[in-house]
Amino acid sequence: MNKFMVVTRQVIRKNIKSPAYLFSLFFPVLIIAAIALFAFITNKTNQTPTIAITSNNVALRNALIESPTHGDYRVSKAISTEQVAEKRLSHEKIDGYLNVTVTGQTVSAVYRQRTNGNSLDSDTLKNNLNTLKLRQAAQQLGLTAKQLQQLFAPASYKTQNVAYQNGVVRRQRSNQQGANLVVAFVVTFLIYMFIAMYTSMIAQETATEKGSHIMEILVSSVSPVTQFFGKVTGMLALIVLQVIITGIAGLIGMQYFNHNISFLGDFSFSQIQPGMVSVLVAYFVLGVMLYTVIAAMLGSMVTRQEEVSQALSPLTTVGMLAYVASFIAVNSNSLLIRIGSYVPFLSQSLMPVRYAVGNAALSEVWASVAIAAIALVLMTWVACRVYQQHVLDYSNRKHWYQFGRKRRA
Amino acid sequence: MLTVANLTKRFGPKQGVEDESFTIHEGEIMGLIGQNGAGKTTTFRMILNLLPPDSGTVLWQDHPLTKDDYNTVGFLPEERGLYTRMSIQDQVVYFAALRGQKPAVTRKALPQWMARFNVKGKLTDKIKDLSKGNQQKVQLIATLIHQPKLIILDEPFSGLDPVNAQLLEDSIIEMKQNGASIIFSSHDMANVERISDHLLMLRNGETVLSGTPDEIRSQFGNTRVRLRSPLDKAALVAFPGVNDVQQRGNAYELTLDNEAVGHDLFKAATSKGYIPEFSQEPPSLDEIFRIEVANHE
Ligand SMILES: Nc1ncnc2c1ncn2[C@@H]1O[C@H](COP(=O)(O)OP(=O)(O)O)[C@@H](O)[C@H]1O
Ligand SMILES: [Mg+2]
């Protein structure tokens, strides 16, 4: 086994064995499970109500009982009179009953329900009643079924969103855009979280090795370059693992909520373009790695572990600013936002959002991804050199991150 | 064979090491002595390429030490460091793997080493739960378990009680018998004198003494006498050529002007026949160490 692999495996093993890391790894799974459990419990306690239908018009009552319920209620057919229904209600055998009174052309209905019963979503019942009334009226007017259908066919209504770029209209179906934006937001947030997490992980680790002088053993066993790349590769493996777990948890969760919970509206995964997915994955890996590499460098520059957060703060601030700017990018396509979406360290937050709202074409996105990739190569090279020079440097030489504080002091 | 030639390192105006030269053959132990700040740690760092020398060369088996030689090195840094959250086994396996030893080999050898150093703890115990002494022993095991050929131990005896120091001495001797070249530092003479084939004393980076323990001691002449005889203190103090008289129980320790004084002293002490003790020796290394330190203050 070569030493590069020894270091890489050590980074992976060490973190996988840490409870804090495992928790963060499976956090999305826990969240999804918790929400699913919550939905399951609330579904259980709020079951379909059982109701009775009574009427002075037997034909109407029968027709109403036969109408589709869409699972909103269940009709207890045996109860046909108001007295019986009231009695059943008082015994809590049913959740409510509908009494329909037909007098000439007017139809009036009263729904009485127990306050402690399962509540009724009355839309379906109302629609059924209206349909029956209309059909009755139409029959009296002598209309055919076809005429009836024409009469009640709803007007067509659609929303189209347009985005202009260089005076050219590009069109996206609105729900597709919605889906992209949701995913872009979630992923931008996750990228920010990952950046905060992995920068601190690798910087702490490096600073600990240096502060505890383990570094002297490491450097006399493995060259700093091998060590650096081993560490960074180990981190990359952890990042990919976490992206996969988070992604799978997200997919399963969204699919589940799609069927069971309506907050996502008509969100659907079929609406996310494959292009969007590859963009997000590219930014995920490139963006987080860019920060991780720099964090390893910063970790090697401090002499004591307590200095880590201070040394990291400029880096994490940039990450946070980029994340905040991503909210602005939803509604604004200003020059600053456009430039920012090409700048490494910012692009991972800005470009996915710009693309999702239709402010950037796929070609522009890939250009920005390419810039980020080149930046990653360059930064890795720089970080590796700095790491090499600083891992054994215990002199209290002032580093750039200390200047501000010293001057203020 | 490790050959260090004319090694020099300055830290700004401060002297690190000045024109240091020595050779350690296979199966030899070199003891590096000197006060704090004498340049011992700096010497080790330069041998291992952790610190570039201003001038001078370090050759291992007649070539500069490169990363291909790392697997044959065992290094115990002065400031001990272990991953406190790792288990003993994971820790030792990792360090050995970094020196190119397969985990299976390390896992097989580890229990014997634990027993040899009498480490109190299970293989799965976390380092942070061990006592300081046991942590130090784990680090020693991690330094030696891959059977290195070039062993560098920076103050290995500090913090060890006499029993554990003896265990370490035995292990160092065993490594020497296996053909390793060993260099270690100490500011305690006792261990150094017992196990070193060669000694090098540094003071402010300069080499003030170098050679085998006997060579070094004989440079100072046979001027120490320990004596139990009918002669009392007053007679000894008055004796020509005797500089200093110290009473140790019912024996006396004398410092002579030169070796010849011993002959006269022996005659005088035995003039009435049998005496229980007379020994004439060079000063102990411990004393030489103190003389050398005092010489330059
Ligand atoms: N990185 C460094 N920067 C500046 N001075 C140093 C450095 N390392 C060692 N020194 C100085 O070099 C001298 C020798 O130190 P060292 O080799 O650690 O001594 P020893 O190990 O014998 O106690 C000391 O005066 C020490 O202060
Ligand atoms: Mg030292």
XYZ file of C-alpha atoms and ligand atoms in Angstrom:
734
model
C 0.000 0.000 0.000
C 1.580 3.286 -0.968
C 1.766 6.137 1.487
C -0.626 8.353 -0.397
C -3.304 5.714 0.116
C -2.281 5.260 3.755
C -2.891 8.948 4.414
C -6.108 9.034 2.382
C -7.534 6.014 4.164
C -6.548 7.406 7.513
C -8.469 10.639 6.853
C -11.543 8.668 5.808
C -11.357 6.151 8.655
C -10.750 8.743 11.310
C -13.770 10.809 10.321
C -16.061 7.897 9.653
C -15.349 6.745 13.188
C -16.184 10.124 14.673
C -19.747 10.320 16.028
C -20.030 14.013 15.153
C -19.213 13.331 11.517
C -21.523 10.336 11.307
C -24.321 12.448 12.692
C -23.824 15.122 10.060
C -23.583 12.438 7.380
C -26.955 10.955 8.258
C -28.599 14.178 9.347
C -30.683 14.519 6.156
C -31.813 10.907 6.534
C -32.893 11.653 10.096
C -34.761 14.783 8.999
C -36.614 12.907 6.254
C -37.445 10.093 8.649
C -38.693 12.562 11.253
C -40.942 14.373 8.780
C -42.249 11.094 7.378
C -43.033 9.916 10.877
C -44.783 13.172 11.660
C -46.853 12.972 8.468
C -47.689 9.363 9.235
C -48.901 10.204 12.735
C -51.002 13.195 11.673
C -52.524 11.112 8.852
C -53.406 8.434 11.354
C -55.150 10.782 13.773
C -57.077 12.621 11.079
C -58.853 9.808 9.291
C -61.509 9.966 6.627
C -64.791 11.083 8.239
C -67.835 8.820 8.125
C -70.977 10.756 7.354
C -74.652 10.135 6.718
C -76.753 11.757 4.002
C -80.437 12.400 4.486
C -82.863 14.177 2.193
C -86.539 14.684 1.484
C -85.715 13.771 -2.147
C -84.829 10.069 -2.380
C -83.523 10.289 -5.984
C -81.149 13.098 -5.106
C -79.975 11.282 -1.982
C -79.211 8.114 -3.944
C -77.404 10.070 -6.658
C -75.331 11.882 -4.050
C -74.402 8.634 -2.319
C -73.305 7.197 -5.663
C -71.130 10.226 -6.530
C -67.333 9.791 -6.333
C -65.944 10.702 -2.897
C -62.234 11.007 -3.891
C -61.490 9.481 -0.525
C -62.631 12.608 1.293
C -65.473 10.927 3.183
C -67.268 7.666 3.624
C -71.091 7.457 3.535
C -72.979 5.290 5.994
C -75.813 4.368 3.607
C -78.109 2.698 6.150
C -78.847 5.950 7.935
C -81.640 7.585 5.976
C -83.509 9.790 8.406
C -82.484 12.876 10.283
C -83.553 11.440 13.631
C -81.430 8.338 13.262
C -78.537 10.417 11.991
C -78.741 12.778 14.982
C -78.811 9.826 17.336
C -75.814 8.199 15.650
C -73.979 11.491 15.829
C -74.664 11.768 19.546
C -73.318 8.220 20.015
C -70.215 9.242 18.051
C -70.854 6.517 15.476
C -70.561 9.034 12.668
C -68.587 12.268 12.315
C -71.414 14.285 10.806
C -74.436 14.185 8.509
C -75.656 16.196 5.565
C -79.343 17.028 5.350
C -80.446 18.130 1.878
C -83.807 19.840 1.479
C -85.317 20.169 -1.996
C -88.106 22.717 -2.380
C -89.099 23.365 -6.009
C -85.991 24.680 -7.787
C -83.960 25.382 -4.656
C -81.648 22.888 -3.043
C -80.300 23.686 0.412
C -77.964 21.538 2.441
C -76.851 21.642 6.064
C -73.829 19.695 7.324
C -73.829 19.022 11.076
C -70.587 17.696 12.517
C -69.136 16.781 15.867
C -66.400 19.171 16.892
C -64.426 16.230 18.266
C -64.892 14.129 15.118
C -62.743 13.781 12.022
C -63.213 16.955 10.064
C -64.597 16.912 6.535
C -62.915 18.531 3.565
C -66.231 19.643 2.078
C -65.081 20.579 -1.457
C -65.872 17.209 -3.041
C -69.235 16.951 -1.362
C -70.171 20.483 -2.450
C -69.070 19.820 -6.025
C -71.101 16.630 -6.140
C -74.162 18.435 -4.912
C -73.734 21.268 -7.415
C -73.234 18.841 -10.290
C -76.433 17.015 -9.389
C -78.355 20.261 -9.157
C -77.063 21.449 -12.541
C -77.885 18.136 -14.167
C -81.383 18.350 -12.763
C -81.804 21.887 -14.093
C -80.370 20.928 -17.474
C -82.755 18.021 -17.769
C -85.627 20.311 -17.036
C -84.364 22.644 -19.782
C -84.078 19.668 -22.183
C -80.338 19.881 -22.835
C -78.391 16.871 -24.110
C -75.384 15.502 -22.264
C -73.072 16.909 -24.972
C -74.552 20.380 -24.721
C -74.165 20.110 -21.000
C -70.496 19.243 -21.311
C -69.853 22.162 -23.676
C -71.622 24.486 -21.316
C -69.484 23.581 -18.383
C -66.111 23.009 -20.001
C -63.733 25.364 -18.115
C -61.753 28.039 -19.937
C -58.110 27.128 -20.488
C -55.610 29.037 -18.302
C -51.809 28.744 -18.441
C -48.867 30.789 -17.162
C -45.838 31.383 -19.352
C -42.644 32.877 -17.950
C -40.266 34.636 -20.276
C -36.714 35.782 -19.817
C -34.987 38.131 -22.209
C -31.342 37.785 -22.883
C -29.591 40.045 -25.362
C -33.047 40.878 -26.662
C -33.800 37.224 -27.418
C -36.691 35.581 -25.656
C -36.009 32.270 -24.015
C -38.899 30.310 -22.672
C -39.145 27.866 -19.842
C -42.239 26.191 -18.582
C -42.948 27.838 -15.275
C -43.146 24.712 -13.214
C -39.826 23.571 -14.620
C -38.289 26.813 -13.448
C -39.865 26.388 -10.059
C -38.405 22.932 -9.697
C -34.965 24.135 -10.741
C -35.083 27.009 -8.301
C -36.087 24.800 -5.392
C -33.244 22.429 -6.152
C -30.779 25.282 -6.716
C -31.679 26.790 -3.356
C -31.380 23.533 -1.495
C -28.074 22.704 -3.140
C -26.634 26.191 -2.613
C -27.504 25.917 1.030
C -25.943 22.457 1.265
C -22.797 23.655 -0.493
C -22.520 26.433 2.076
C -23.006 23.965 4.929
C -20.431 21.592 3.480
C -17.939 24.403 3.055
C -18.318 25.431 6.690
C -17.983 21.823 7.798
C -15.103 20.575 5.650
C -12.948 23.685 5.936
C -13.036 23.404 9.684
C -12.449 19.636 9.598
C -9.297 19.744 7.504
C -7.898 22.919 9.095
C -8.412 21.556 12.596
C -6.821 18.278 11.662
C -3.765 19.906 10.116
C -3.355 22.374 12.964
C -3.678 19.595 15.531
C -0.970 17.576 13.827
C 1.257 20.584 13.734
C 0.502 21.767 17.249
C 1.046 18.317 18.751
C 4.264 17.834 16.763
C 2.852 14.688 15.171
C 3.833 16.559 12.048
C 7.517 15.832 12.726
C 6.798 12.127 12.561
C 4.594 12.544 9.507
C 7.123 14.634 7.614
C 9.940 12.198 8.389
C 7.715 9.366 7.068
C 5.897 10.877 4.113
C 6.749 13.885 2.002
C 4.529 16.883 2.747
C 3.296 16.859 -0.848
C 2.094 13.253 -0.603
C 0.597 14.060 2.756
C -1.232 17.092 1.441
C -2.703 15.262 -1.538
C -3.561 12.258 0.599
C -5.507 14.461 2.974
C -7.266 16.405 0.262
C -8.202 13.192 -1.550
C -9.542 11.728 1.682
C -11.681 14.813 2.111
C -12.858 14.565 -1.494
C -13.961 10.990 -0.873
C -15.887 12.075 2.230
C -17.495 14.942 0.328
C -18.590 12.640 -2.506
C -19.939 10.153 0.031
C -21.907 12.870 1.753
C -23.230 14.283 -1.515
C -24.446 10.805 -2.450
C -26.134 10.155 0.895
C -27.685 13.615 0.994
C -28.793 13.274 -2.639
C -30.439 9.901 -2.102
C -32.139 11.079 1.078
C -33.331 14.174 -0.756
C -34.684 12.185 -3.705
C -36.540 9.705 -1.570
C -37.857 12.456 0.640
C -39.107 14.621 -2.214
C -40.763 11.701 -3.958
C -42.484 10.781 -0.740
C -43.650 14.302 0.019
C -44.816 14.740 -3.540
C -47.468 12.129 -2.914
C -48.259 12.931 0.655
C -47.736 16.578 1.311
C -48.827 19.390 -0.904
C -46.325 22.114 0.031
C -44.241 21.488 -3.037
C -47.242 22.108 -5.255
C -46.810 20.557 -8.635
C -43.075 20.101 -8.150
C -41.817 17.031 -9.906
C -38.426 15.569 -10.545
C -39.183 14.960 -14.151
C -39.115 18.733 -14.467
C -35.487 19.083 -13.411
C -33.300 18.958 -16.468
C -30.338 16.598 -16.525
C -28.198 19.650 -17.346
C -29.195 21.208 -14.048
C -28.210 18.086 -12.147
C -24.729 17.871 -13.650
C -24.206 21.595 -13.043
C -25.087 21.205 -9.405
C -22.881 18.171 -8.911
C -19.975 19.970 -10.591
C -20.375 23.007 -8.334
C -20.811 20.844 -5.311
C -17.514 19.079 -5.750
C -15.514 21.983 -7.194
C -16.855 24.600 -4.796
C -16.369 22.592 -1.640
C -12.950 21.315 -2.747
C -11.752 24.822 -3.523
C -12.499 25.883 0.019
C -11.145 22.659 1.522
C -7.796 23.018 -0.205
C -7.368 26.568 1.051
C -8.434 25.496 4.531
C -5.701 22.834 4.589
C -3.237 25.558 3.694
C -4.489 27.862 6.449
C -4.394 25.024 8.963
C -0.721 24.467 8.185
C 0.093 28.126 8.774
C -1.074 28.434 12.353
C 1.162 27.338 15.205
C -1.545 26.523 17.696
C -4.919 24.906 17.326
C -6.695 27.835 18.964
C -5.727 30.040 16.044
C -7.583 27.931 13.508
C -10.933 29.702 13.539
C -9.242 33.068 13.337
C -7.201 31.952 10.346
C -10.283 30.456 8.678
C -12.579 33.421 9.195
C -11.732 35.323 5.976
C -12.429 32.148 4.001
C -15.706 31.342 5.699
C -16.789 34.967 5.360
C -16.338 34.793 1.585
C -18.398 31.598 1.560
C -21.148 33.233 3.557
C -21.229 36.365 1.398
C -21.532 34.220 -1.710
C -24.384 32.331 -0.101
C -26.222 35.520 0.872
C -25.667 36.956 -2.610
C -27.379 33.892 -4.072
C -30.683 35.203 -2.687
C -30.132 38.491 -4.474
C -29.365 36.607 -7.671
C -32.938 35.277 -7.783
C -34.357 38.669 -8.650
C -31.351 40.553 -9.901
C -29.100 40.051 -12.856
C -26.902 43.048 -12.142
C -23.371 43.304 -13.465
C -21.959 42.439 -10.046
C -24.005 39.266 -9.815
C -23.103 38.321 -13.373
C -19.383 38.805 -12.762
C -19.619 37.037 -9.406
C -21.106 33.983 -11.037
C -17.811 33.457 -12.868
C -15.493 34.154 -9.945
C -14.180 31.060 -8.166
C -15.212 30.912 -4.466
C -18.431 32.781 -5.409
C -19.647 30.969 -8.487
C -20.757 27.826 -6.631
C -23.505 29.879 -4.958
C -24.426 32.367 -7.683
C -24.376 30.440 -10.935
C -26.779 27.611 -10.003
C -29.386 30.194 -8.986
C -28.848 32.341 -12.075
C -29.217 29.272 -14.233
C -32.299 28.098 -12.380
C -34.147 31.382 -12.873
C -33.148 31.453 -16.508
C -30.626 34.278 -16.329
C -27.755 32.186 -17.632
C -27.483 29.743 -20.495
C -25.965 26.319 -20.059
C -22.889 27.353 -22.047
C -22.224 30.185 -19.606
C -22.588 27.784 -16.711
C -20.029 25.400 -18.110
C -17.658 28.289 -18.742
C -17.951 29.205 -15.065
C -17.469 25.565 -14.049
C -14.345 25.403 -16.186
C -12.976 28.523 -14.492
C -13.660 26.965 -11.098
C -11.862 23.780 -12.177
C -8.805 25.719 -13.340
C -8.872 27.713 -10.103
C -8.978 24.465 -8.136
C -5.865 23.195 -9.890
C -4.020 26.470 -9.293
C -5.145 26.800 -5.695
C -4.165 23.204 -4.972
C -0.708 23.930 -6.289
C -0.371 27.109 -4.231
C -1.809 25.498 -1.119
C 0.522 22.540 -1.474
C 3.573 24.811 -1.657
C 2.504 26.805 1.357
C 1.721 23.611 3.262
C 5.158 22.248 2.475
C 6.835 25.396 3.759
C 4.786 25.831 6.887
C 4.032 22.441 8.393
C 7.244 22.495 10.415
C 7.504 26.217 10.918
C 6.904 26.888 14.584
C 8.419 30.333 14.574
C 6.031 33.010 15.699
C 6.325 34.748 12.400
C 3.384 37.040 11.787
C 1.018 35.735 9.177
C -1.286 37.916 7.168
C -4.325 36.824 9.160
C -2.778 38.214 12.338
C -2.067 41.690 11.068
C -5.528 43.100 11.624
C -5.694 41.930 15.187
C -2.215 43.057 16.099
C -2.877 46.533 14.798
C -6.109 46.816 16.696
C -4.521 45.591 19.895
C 26.259 4.095 8.622
C 25.357 7.682 9.351
C 27.985 10.290 8.600
C 27.514 13.848 9.745
C 30.158 16.257 8.504
C 30.683 19.917 9.423
C 27.019 20.552 10.105
C 26.277 24.188 10.882
C 23.018 25.991 11.575
C 22.373 29.475 12.874
C 19.044 30.998 13.801
C 19.680 34.637 13.103
C 22.294 35.725 15.631
C 21.614 32.589 17.731
C 23.930 29.649 17.377
C 22.079 26.408 16.651
C 24.877 23.974 15.816
C 28.471 24.793 14.862
C 30.685 22.563 12.714
C 29.415 19.261 14.076
C 30.884 15.986 12.797
C 30.445 12.353 13.813
C 29.916 8.881 12.423
C 27.639 6.127 13.665
C 28.326 2.650 12.319
C 25.856 -0.178 12.188
C 25.299 -1.623 15.632
C 26.538 1.516 17.350
C 24.901 3.840 19.806
C 25.769 7.507 19.948
C 24.764 9.559 22.957
C 24.318 13.263 22.415
C 24.587 15.230 25.612
C 24.316 18.857 26.455
C 22.218 21.308 28.386
C 18.926 22.649 27.181
C 19.509 24.726 24.078
C 22.825 23.047 23.291
C 21.669 22.045 19.797
C 20.670 18.393 20.204
C 17.179 18.703 18.724
C 18.510 20.919 15.959
C 21.031 18.195 15.082
C 18.274 15.588 14.787
C 16.100 17.821 12.661
C 18.950 18.389 10.251
C 19.720 14.668 10.051
C 16.086 14.047 9.104
C 15.853 16.882 6.602
C 13.219 18.572 8.736
C 15.491 21.595 8.868
C 17.936 22.595 6.145
C 21.499 23.083 7.446
C 23.388 26.277 6.577
C 26.309 24.103 5.597
C 27.627 20.594 6.052
C 26.379 17.194 4.940
C 24.452 14.266 6.289
C 24.979 10.928 4.584
C 23.080 7.729 5.319
C 24.711 4.645 3.754
C 26.849 7.100 1.769
C 23.988 9.014 0.190
C 21.841 11.945 1.324
C 18.732 10.826 3.160
C 15.745 10.867 0.800
C 12.161 9.807 1.067
C 13.153 6.333 -0.087
C 14.998 5.963 3.206
C 12.068 7.055 5.367
C 10.954 3.479 5.941
C 14.231 2.643 7.664
C 13.950 5.572 10.073
C 12.572 5.460 13.589
C 12.157 8.904 15.092
C 10.987 9.878 18.554
C 10.548 13.668 18.579
C 11.315 15.639 21.702
C 7.755 16.891 21.896
C 5.660 13.787 21.973
C 2.526 13.715 19.900
C -0.130 11.113 19.270
C -3.671 11.260 17.915
C -5.381 11.334 21.275
C -8.683 10.043 19.969
C -7.280 6.979 18.257
C -6.963 3.574 19.856
C -3.503 2.264 20.702
C -3.682 -0.267 17.904
C -4.949 2.152 15.241
C -2.299 4.654 16.225
C 0.641 2.253 16.060
C -0.667 0.608 12.882
C -0.972 4.010 11.213
C 2.506 5.230 12.112
C 3.994 1.878 11.060
C 2.062 2.001 7.776
C 3.564 5.421 7.153
C 6.937 3.694 7.503
C 5.851 1.089 4.988
C 4.955 -1.747 7.340
C 1.793 -3.683 6.504
C -1.001 -3.369 9.078
C -1.195 -7.141 9.501
C 2.494 -7.306 10.446
C 2.108 -4.502 12.972
C -1.014 -6.009 14.492
C 0.781 -9.308 14.943
C 3.839 -7.758 16.601
C 2.052 -5.219 18.760
C 0.979 -7.447 21.690
C 4.586 -8.517 22.295
C 5.732 -4.919 22.306
C 2.952 -3.957 24.692
C 4.081 -6.731 27.015
C 7.742 -5.852 26.703
C 7.164 -2.235 27.677
C 4.567 -3.272 30.203
C 1.954 -0.897 28.784
C -1.091 -0.776 31.014
C -4.072 -0.817 28.692
C -5.927 -2.748 26.026
C -5.185 -2.435 22.322
C -8.542 -0.782 21.837
C -8.045 1.842 24.554
C -7.996 5.418 23.361
C -4.666 7.208 23.718
C -6.283 10.018 25.696
C -7.355 7.560 28.387
C -3.781 6.396 29.048
C -1.459 7.811 31.667
C 1.334 10.034 30.411
C 3.948 7.335 30.979
C 1.913 4.794 29.026
C 1.375 7.280 26.209
C 5.111 7.709 26.036
C 5.603 3.959 25.859
C 3.075 3.702 23.038
C 5.021 6.346 21.185
C 8.247 4.426 21.731
C 6.581 1.303 20.348
C 5.389 3.283 17.327
C 8.978 4.458 16.837
C 10.550 1.018 16.968
C 7.950 -1.531 15.826
C 8.959 -1.403 12.165
C 12.531 -2.429 13.062
C 14.194 0.752 11.804
C 17.856 0.837 10.851
C 18.418 4.488 11.696
C 16.986 5.287 15.105
C 16.824 8.835 16.402
C 15.499 9.327 19.908
C 15.222 12.843 21.279
C 15.355 12.618 25.070
C 13.757 9.166 25.213
C 14.370 8.726 28.939
C 12.772 11.931 30.101
C 9.662 11.206 32.083
C 10.381 7.496 32.531
C 10.800 5.983 35.974
C 13.943 3.839 36.572
C 12.117 0.570 35.851
C 10.766 1.807 32.535
C 14.063 3.471 31.707
C 15.670 0.047 32.116
C 13.082 -1.496 29.740
C 13.926 1.169 27.198
C 17.654 0.637 27.629
C 17.152 -3.079 26.965
C 15.190 -2.341 23.801
C 17.814 0.072 22.552
C 20.521 -2.529 23.157
C 18.446 -5.090 21.273
C 18.042 -2.737 18.311
C 21.792 -2.188 18.349
C 22.363 -5.943 18.273
C 20.066 -6.113 15.258
C 22.461 -3.775 13.478
C 20.715 -0.441 13.807
C 22.584 2.852 13.978
C 21.235 4.677 16.973
C 21.568 8.232 18.181
C 19.828 9.576 21.241
C 20.007 12.665 23.360
C 19.857 13.129 27.063
C 20.834 15.502 29.768
C 21.035 12.660 32.245
C 24.449 11.003 32.281
C 23.505 7.735 33.895
C 21.718 6.177 30.879
C 24.171 7.701 28.476
C 27.161 6.217 30.189
C 25.605 2.774 30.405
C 24.573 2.252 26.787
C 26.557 4.614 24.556
C 29.429 3.454 22.397
C 30.193 7.051 21.549
C 29.511 10.332 23.212
C 29.224 13.807 21.862
C 28.790 16.737 24.152
C 27.447 19.999 22.783
C 27.552 23.372 24.403
C 25.912 26.313 22.635
C 26.115 24.309 19.432
C 29.814 23.604 19.731
C 31.255 20.137 20.185
C 33.194 20.180 23.440
C 33.716 16.455 23.930
C 33.703 13.525 21.569
C 34.764 9.880 21.847
C 33.999 6.667 23.705
C 33.124 7.106 27.381
C 36.511 5.684 28.398
C 38.407 7.945 26.020
C 36.643 10.976 27.308
C 37.142 10.092 30.918
C 40.820 9.273 30.474
C 41.356 12.739 28.982
C 40.715 14.009 32.455
C 43.352 11.745 34.049
C 43.137 9.293 36.942
C 42.625 12.049 39.444
C 39.702 10.760 41.528
C 40.375 8.561 44.548
C 37.928 6.860 46.815
C 39.474 5.734 50.056
C 38.706 3.919 53.338
C 41.814 3.773 55.529
C 43.166 4.789 58.949
C 43.952 8.282 57.530
C 41.518 10.845 58.935
C 40.170 13.937 57.236
C 42.795 16.293 58.632
C 45.603 14.075 57.395
C 44.016 13.858 53.924
C 43.478 17.610 53.635
C 47.113 18.188 54.634
C 48.426 15.579 52.165
C 50.486 17.246 49.383
C 48.757 17.176 45.976
C 45.253 16.554 47.361
C 42.859 19.322 46.326
C 39.540 18.446 47.681
C 38.253 16.053 50.321
C 34.634 14.994 50.621
C 33.366 12.609 53.256
C 30.936 9.945 52.048
C 29.937 7.868 55.077
C 33.130 6.376 56.372
C 34.859 6.753 52.985
C 36.500 9.840 51.473
C 36.451 11.070 47.878
C 39.520 13.024 46.889
C 40.491 15.136 43.933
C 44.189 14.944 43.083
C 46.472 17.360 41.277
C 47.721 14.534 39.088
C 47.789 10.785 38.828
C 51.194 10.404 40.574
C 49.816 11.772 43.842
C 47.811 8.556 44.030
C 50.956 6.451 44.426
C 52.142 8.411 47.470
C 48.675 8.372 48.918
C 48.396 4.592 48.518
C 51.744 4.103 50.310
C 50.719 6.357 53.195
C 47.304 4.756 53.552
C 48.671 1.174 53.552
C 51.701 1.873 55.770
C 50.042 -0.139 58.540
C 48.906 -2.950 56.238
C 45.361 -3.851 55.044
C 42.787 -1.200 54.061
C 39.213 -2.005 52.882
C 39.020 0.415 49.908
C 41.278 2.288 47.529
C 40.217 3.100 43.979
C 41.702 5.589 41.538
C 39.638 6.535 38.479
C 39.063 9.343 36.043
C 36.167 11.664 36.922
C 32.707 10.294 36.163
C 30.934 11.526 33.044
C 28.488 13.252 35.273
C 31.310 15.215 36.825
C 32.939 15.906 33.467
C 29.617 17.197 32.244
C 29.440 19.614 35.175
C 33.089 20.627 34.747
C 32.532 21.392 31.077
C 29.394 23.354 31.767
C 31.078 25.317 34.563
C 34.214 25.958 32.467
C 32.317 28.265 30.178
C 30.044 30.153 32.449
N 13.195 27.226 14.863
C 14.074 27.908 15.620
N 14.138 29.244 15.506
C 15.015 29.950 16.251
N 15.863 29.408 17.134
C 15.852 28.085 17.307
C 14.949 27.262 16.565
N 15.143 25.974 16.938
C 16.129 26.011 17.880
N 16.545 27.256 18.101
C 17.615 27.668 19.028
O 18.752 26.877 18.778
C 19.374 26.492 19.975
C 19.458 24.985 20.063
O 18.176 24.464 20.315
P 17.860 22.915 20.434
O 18.514 22.203 19.317
O 16.393 22.779 20.544
O 18.533 22.544 21.805
P 18.446 21.195 22.654
O 17.620 20.221 21.900
O 19.849 20.758 22.820
O 17.833 21.570 23.951
C 18.576 27.121 21.092
O 19.207 28.301 21.465
C 17.245 27.401 20.470
O 16.661 28.522 21.064
Mg 15.989 19.423 22.515
